[in-house]
């Protein structure tokens, strides 16, 4: 899967609430009511990511989950990243 060009990434990013471009990766921080809710979100995302064979970089502290998405094989952001970001938004 090829990486998307910068203009395409910027255009599609405008349609993704909460997501920004940081260090060449789609990035978002999700905040939940508590640790259990954050962990439940991570579990749901893990199942989706495994089905898609596309895994996020993420970091969790208590009720916050910080996510970064990029397609390493493509050397940048691809359709896979936007698909997983949209799924994360729906799960949150």
JSON list of C-alpha atoms in Angstrom, two decimals:
[
{"chain": "A", "resi": 1, "resn": "UNK", "atom": "CA", "xyz": [0.00, 0.00, 0.00]},
{"chain": "A", "resi": 2, "resn": "UNK", "atom": "CA", "xyz": [1.54, 3.33, -1.03]},
{"chain": "A", "resi": 3, "resn": "UNK", "atom": "CA", "xyz": [1.94, 6.34, 1.22]},
{"chain": "A", "resi": 4, "resn": "UNK", "atom": "CA", "xyz": [-0.41, 9.23, 0.53]},
{"chain": "A", "resi": 5, "resn": "UNK", "atom": "CA", "xyz": [0.97, 12.54, -0.67]},
{"chain": "A", "resi": 6, "resn": "UNK", "atom": "CA", "xyz": [0.99, 15.53, 1.68]},
{"chain": "A", "resi": 7, "resn": "UNK", "atom": "CA", "xyz": [-1.97, 17.29, 0.04]},
{"chain": "A", "resi": 8, "resn": "UNK", "atom": "CA", "xyz": [-4.13, 14.16, 0.31]},
{"chain": "A", "resi": 9, "resn": "UNK", "atom": "CA", "xyz": [-3.16, 13.65, 3.96]},
{"chain": "A", "resi": 10, "resn": "UNK", "atom": "CA", "xyz": [-4.01, 17.28, 4.81]},
{"chain": "A", "resi": 11, "resn": "UNK", "atom": "CA", "xyz": [-7.33, 17.08, 2.96]},
{"chain": "A", "resi": 12, "resn": "UNK", "atom": "CA", "xyz": [-8.39, 13.85, 4.65]},
{"chain": "A", "resi": 13, "resn": "UNK", "atom": "CA", "xyz": [-7.13, 15.02, 8.04]},
{"chain": "A", "resi": 14, "resn": "UNK", "atom": "CA", "xyz": [-9.61, 17.92, 7.87]},
{"chain": "A", "resi": 15, "resn": "UNK", "atom": "CA", "xyz": [-12.38, 15.29, 7.90]},
{"chain": "A", "resi": 16, "resn": "UNK", "atom": "CA", "xyz": [-11.00, 13.47, 10.98]},
{"chain": "A", "resi": 17, "resn": "UNK", "atom": "CA", "xyz": [-12.17, 15.12, 14.21]},
{"chain": "A", "resi": 18, "resn": "UNK", "atom": "CA", "xyz": [-9.52, 15.23, 16.91]},
{"chain": "A", "resi": 19, "resn": "UNK", "atom": "CA", "xyz": [-6.62, 14.02, 14.76]},
{"chain": "A", "resi": 20, "resn": "UNK", "atom": "CA", "xyz": [-3.52, 16.07, 13.94]},
{"chain": "A", "resi": 21, "resn": "UNK", "atom": "CA", "xyz": [-0.36, 15.48, 11.96]},
{"chain": "A", "resi": 22, "resn": "UNK", "atom": "CA", "xyz": [2.65, 15.22, 14.30]},
{"chain": "A", "resi": 23, "resn": "UNK", "atom": "CA", "xyz": [6.10, 13.96, 13.36]},
{"chain": "A", "resi": 24, "resn": "UNK", "atom": "CA", "xyz": [4.73, 12.58, 10.10]},
{"chain": "A", "resi": 25, "resn": "UNK", "atom": "CA", "xyz": [2.09, 10.49, 11.89]},
{"chain": "A", "resi": 26, "resn": "UNK", "atom": "CA", "xyz": [-1.64, 10.77, 12.47]},
{"chain": "A", "resi": 27, "resn": "UNK", "atom": "CA", "xyz": [-1.90, 11.58, 16.17]},
{"chain": "A", "resi": 28, "resn": "UNK", "atom": "CA", "xyz": [-4.71, 11.85, 18.68]},
{"chain": "A", "resi": 29, "resn": "UNK", "atom": "CA", "xyz": [-5.17, 11.72, 22.43]},
{"chain": "A", "resi": 30, "resn": "UNK", "atom": "CA", "xyz": [-8.37, 10.14, 23.69]},
{"chain": "A", "resi": 31, "resn": "UNK", "atom": "CA", "xyz": [-9.61, 10.86, 27.22]},
{"chain": "A", "resi": 32, "resn": "UNK", "atom": "CA", "xyz": [-12.01, 8.54, 29.04]},
{"chain": "A", "resi": 33, "resn": "UNK", "atom": "CA", "xyz": [-13.85, 8.51, 32.35]},
{"chain": "A", "resi": 34, "resn": "UNK", "atom": "CA", "xyz": [-11.33, 6.22, 34.02]},
{"chain": "A", "resi": 35, "resn": "UNK", "atom": "CA", "xyz": [-8.66, 3.58, 33.47]},
{"chain": "A", "resi": 36, "resn": "UNK", "atom": "CA", "xyz": [-11.16, 0.78, 32.84]},
{"chain": "A", "resi": 37, "resn": "UNK", "atom": "CA", "xyz": [-12.84, 2.74, 30.05]},
{"chain": "A", "resi": 38, "resn": "UNK", "atom": "CA", "xyz": [-9.46, 3.58, 28.49]},
{"chain": "A", "resi": 39, "resn": "UNK", "atom": "CA", "xyz": [-8.38, -0.04, 28.66]},
{"chain": "A", "resi": 40, "resn": "UNK", "atom": "CA", "xyz": [-11.69, -1.22, 27.20]},
{"chain": "A", "resi": 41, "resn": "UNK", "atom": "CA", "xyz": [-11.12, 1.15, 24.28]},
{"chain": "A", "resi": 42, "resn": "UNK", "atom": "CA", "xyz": [-7.61, -0.20, 23.76]},
{"chain": "A", "resi": 43, "resn": "UNK", "atom": "CA", "xyz": [-8.93, -3.78, 23.81]},
{"chain": "A", "resi": 44, "resn": "UNK", "atom": "CA", "xyz": [-11.60, -2.98, 21.22]},
{"chain": "A", "resi": 45, "resn": "UNK", "atom": "CA", "xyz": [-9.03, -1.23, 19.02]},
{"chain": "A", "resi": 46, "resn": "UNK", "atom": "CA", "xyz": [-6.58, -4.12, 19.41]},
{"chain": "A", "resi": 47, "resn": "UNK", "atom": "CA", "xyz": [-9.16, -6.54, 17.99]},
{"chain": "A", "resi": 48, "resn": "UNK", "atom": "CA", "xyz": [-9.84, -4.23, 15.03]},
{"chain": "A", "resi": 49, "resn": "UNK", "atom": "CA", "xyz": [-6.14, -3.61, 14.44]},
{"chain": "A", "resi": 50, "resn": "UNK", "atom": "CA", "xyz": [-5.39, -7.33, 14.44]},
{"chain": "A", "resi": 51, "resn": "UNK", "atom": "CA", "xyz": [-8.14, -7.98, 11.87]},
{"chain": "A", "resi": 52, "resn": "UNK", "atom": "CA", "xyz": [-6.68, -5.24, 9.67]},
{"chain": "A", "resi": 53, "resn": "UNK", "atom": "CA", "xyz": [-3.07, -6.36, 10.30]},
{"chain": "A", "resi": 54, "resn": "UNK", "atom": "CA", "xyz": [-2.34, -2.73, 11.12]},
{"chain": "A", "resi": 55, "resn": "UNK", "atom": "CA", "xyz": [-1.17, -1.87, 14.62]},
{"chain": "A", "resi": 56, "resn": "UNK", "atom": "CA", "xyz": [-1.03, 1.54, 16.31]},
{"chain": "A", "resi": 57, "resn": "UNK", "atom": "CA", "xyz": [1.75, 3.07, 18.32]},
{"chain": "A", "resi": 58, "resn": "UNK", "atom": "CA", "xyz": [0.12, 4.04, 21.59]},
{"chain": "A", "resi": 59, "resn": "UNK", "atom": "CA", "xyz": [0.71, 5.08, 25.16]},
{"chain": "A", "resi": 60, "resn": "UNK", "atom": "CA", "xyz": [-1.72, 4.83, 28.07]},
{"chain": "A", "resi": 61, "resn": "UNK", "atom": "CA", "xyz": [-1.71, 6.65, 31.40]},
{"chain": "A", "resi": 62, "resn": "UNK", "atom": "CA", "xyz": [-4.79, 6.19, 33.58]},
{"chain": "A", "resi": 63, "resn": "UNK", "atom": "CA", "xyz": [-7.70, 7.60, 31.51]},
{"chain": "A", "resi": 64, "resn": "UNK", "atom": "CA", "xyz": [-5.69, 8.85, 28.52]},
{"chain": "A", "resi": 65, "resn": "UNK", "atom": "CA", "xyz": [-4.66, 6.95, 25.40]},
{"chain": "A", "resi": 66, "resn": "UNK", "atom": "CA", "xyz": [-2.28, 8.69, 23.00]},
{"chain": "A", "resi": 67, "resn": "UNK", "atom": "CA", "xyz": [-2.21, 7.13, 19.53]},
{"chain": "A", "resi": 68, "resn": "UNK", "atom": "CA", "xyz": [0.07, 7.59, 16.52]},
{"chain": "A", "resi": 69, "resn": "UNK", "atom": "CA", "xyz": [-0.59, 5.95, 13.17]},
{"chain": "A", "resi": 70, "resn": "UNK", "atom": "CA", "xyz": [1.70, 5.45, 10.21]},
{"chain": "A", "resi": 71, "resn": "UNK", "atom": "CA", "xyz": [2.21, 2.63, 7.73]},
{"chain": "A", "resi": 72, "resn": "UNK", "atom": "CA", "xyz": [5.82, 1.57, 8.16]},
{"chain": "A", "resi": 73, "resn": "UNK", "atom": "CA", "xyz": [5.80, -0.59, 5.01]},
{"chain": "A", "resi": 74, "resn": "UNK", "atom": "CA", "xyz": [4.66, 2.40, 2.95]},
{"chain": "A", "resi": 75, "resn": "UNK", "atom": "CA", "xyz": [7.06, 4.84, 4.59]},
{"chain": "A", "resi": 76, "resn": "UNK", "atom": "CA", "xyz": [4.29, 7.25, 5.55]},
{"chain": "A", "resi": 77, "resn": "UNK", "atom": "CA", "xyz": [0.57, 7.65, 6.08]},
{"chain": "A", "resi": 78, "resn": "UNK", "atom": "CA", "xyz": [-1.68, 5.41, 4.02]},
{"chain": "A", "resi": 79, "resn": "UNK", "atom": "CA", "xyz": [-5.37, 4.59, 3.64]},
{"chain": "A", "resi": 80, "resn": "UNK", "atom": "CA", "xyz": [-4.89, 1.99, 6.39]},
{"chain": "A", "resi": 81, "resn": "UNK", "atom": "CA", "xyz": [-4.10, 4.74, 8.88]},
{"chain": "A", "resi": 82, "resn": "UNK", "atom": "CA", "xyz": [-7.18, 6.75, 8.04]},
{"chain": "A", "resi": 83, "resn": "UNK", "atom": "CA", "xyz": [-9.36, 3.63, 8.19]},
{"chain": "A", "resi": 84, "resn": "UNK", "atom": "CA", "xyz": [-8.05, 2.72, 11.65]},
{"chain": "A", "resi": 85, "resn": "UNK", "atom": "CA", "xyz": [-8.34, 6.34, 12.84]},
{"chain": "A", "resi": 86, "resn": "UNK", "atom": "CA", "xyz": [-11.99, 6.43, 11.74]},
{"chain": "A", "resi": 87, "resn": "UNK", "atom": "CA", "xyz": [-12.65, 3.14, 13.53]},
{"chain": "A", "resi": 88, "resn": "UNK", "atom": "CA", "xyz": [-11.02, 4.51, 16.69]},
{"chain": "A", "resi": 89, "resn": "UNK", "atom": "CA", "xyz": [-13.21, 7.61, 16.54]},
{"chain": "A", "resi": 90, "resn": "UNK", "atom": "CA", "xyz": [-16.28, 5.36, 16.28]},
{"chain": "A", "resi": 91, "resn": "UNK", "atom": "CA", "xyz": [-15.15, 3.16, 19.17]},
{"chain": "A", "resi": 92, "resn": "UNK", "atom": "CA", "xyz": [-14.39, 6.14, 21.41]}
]
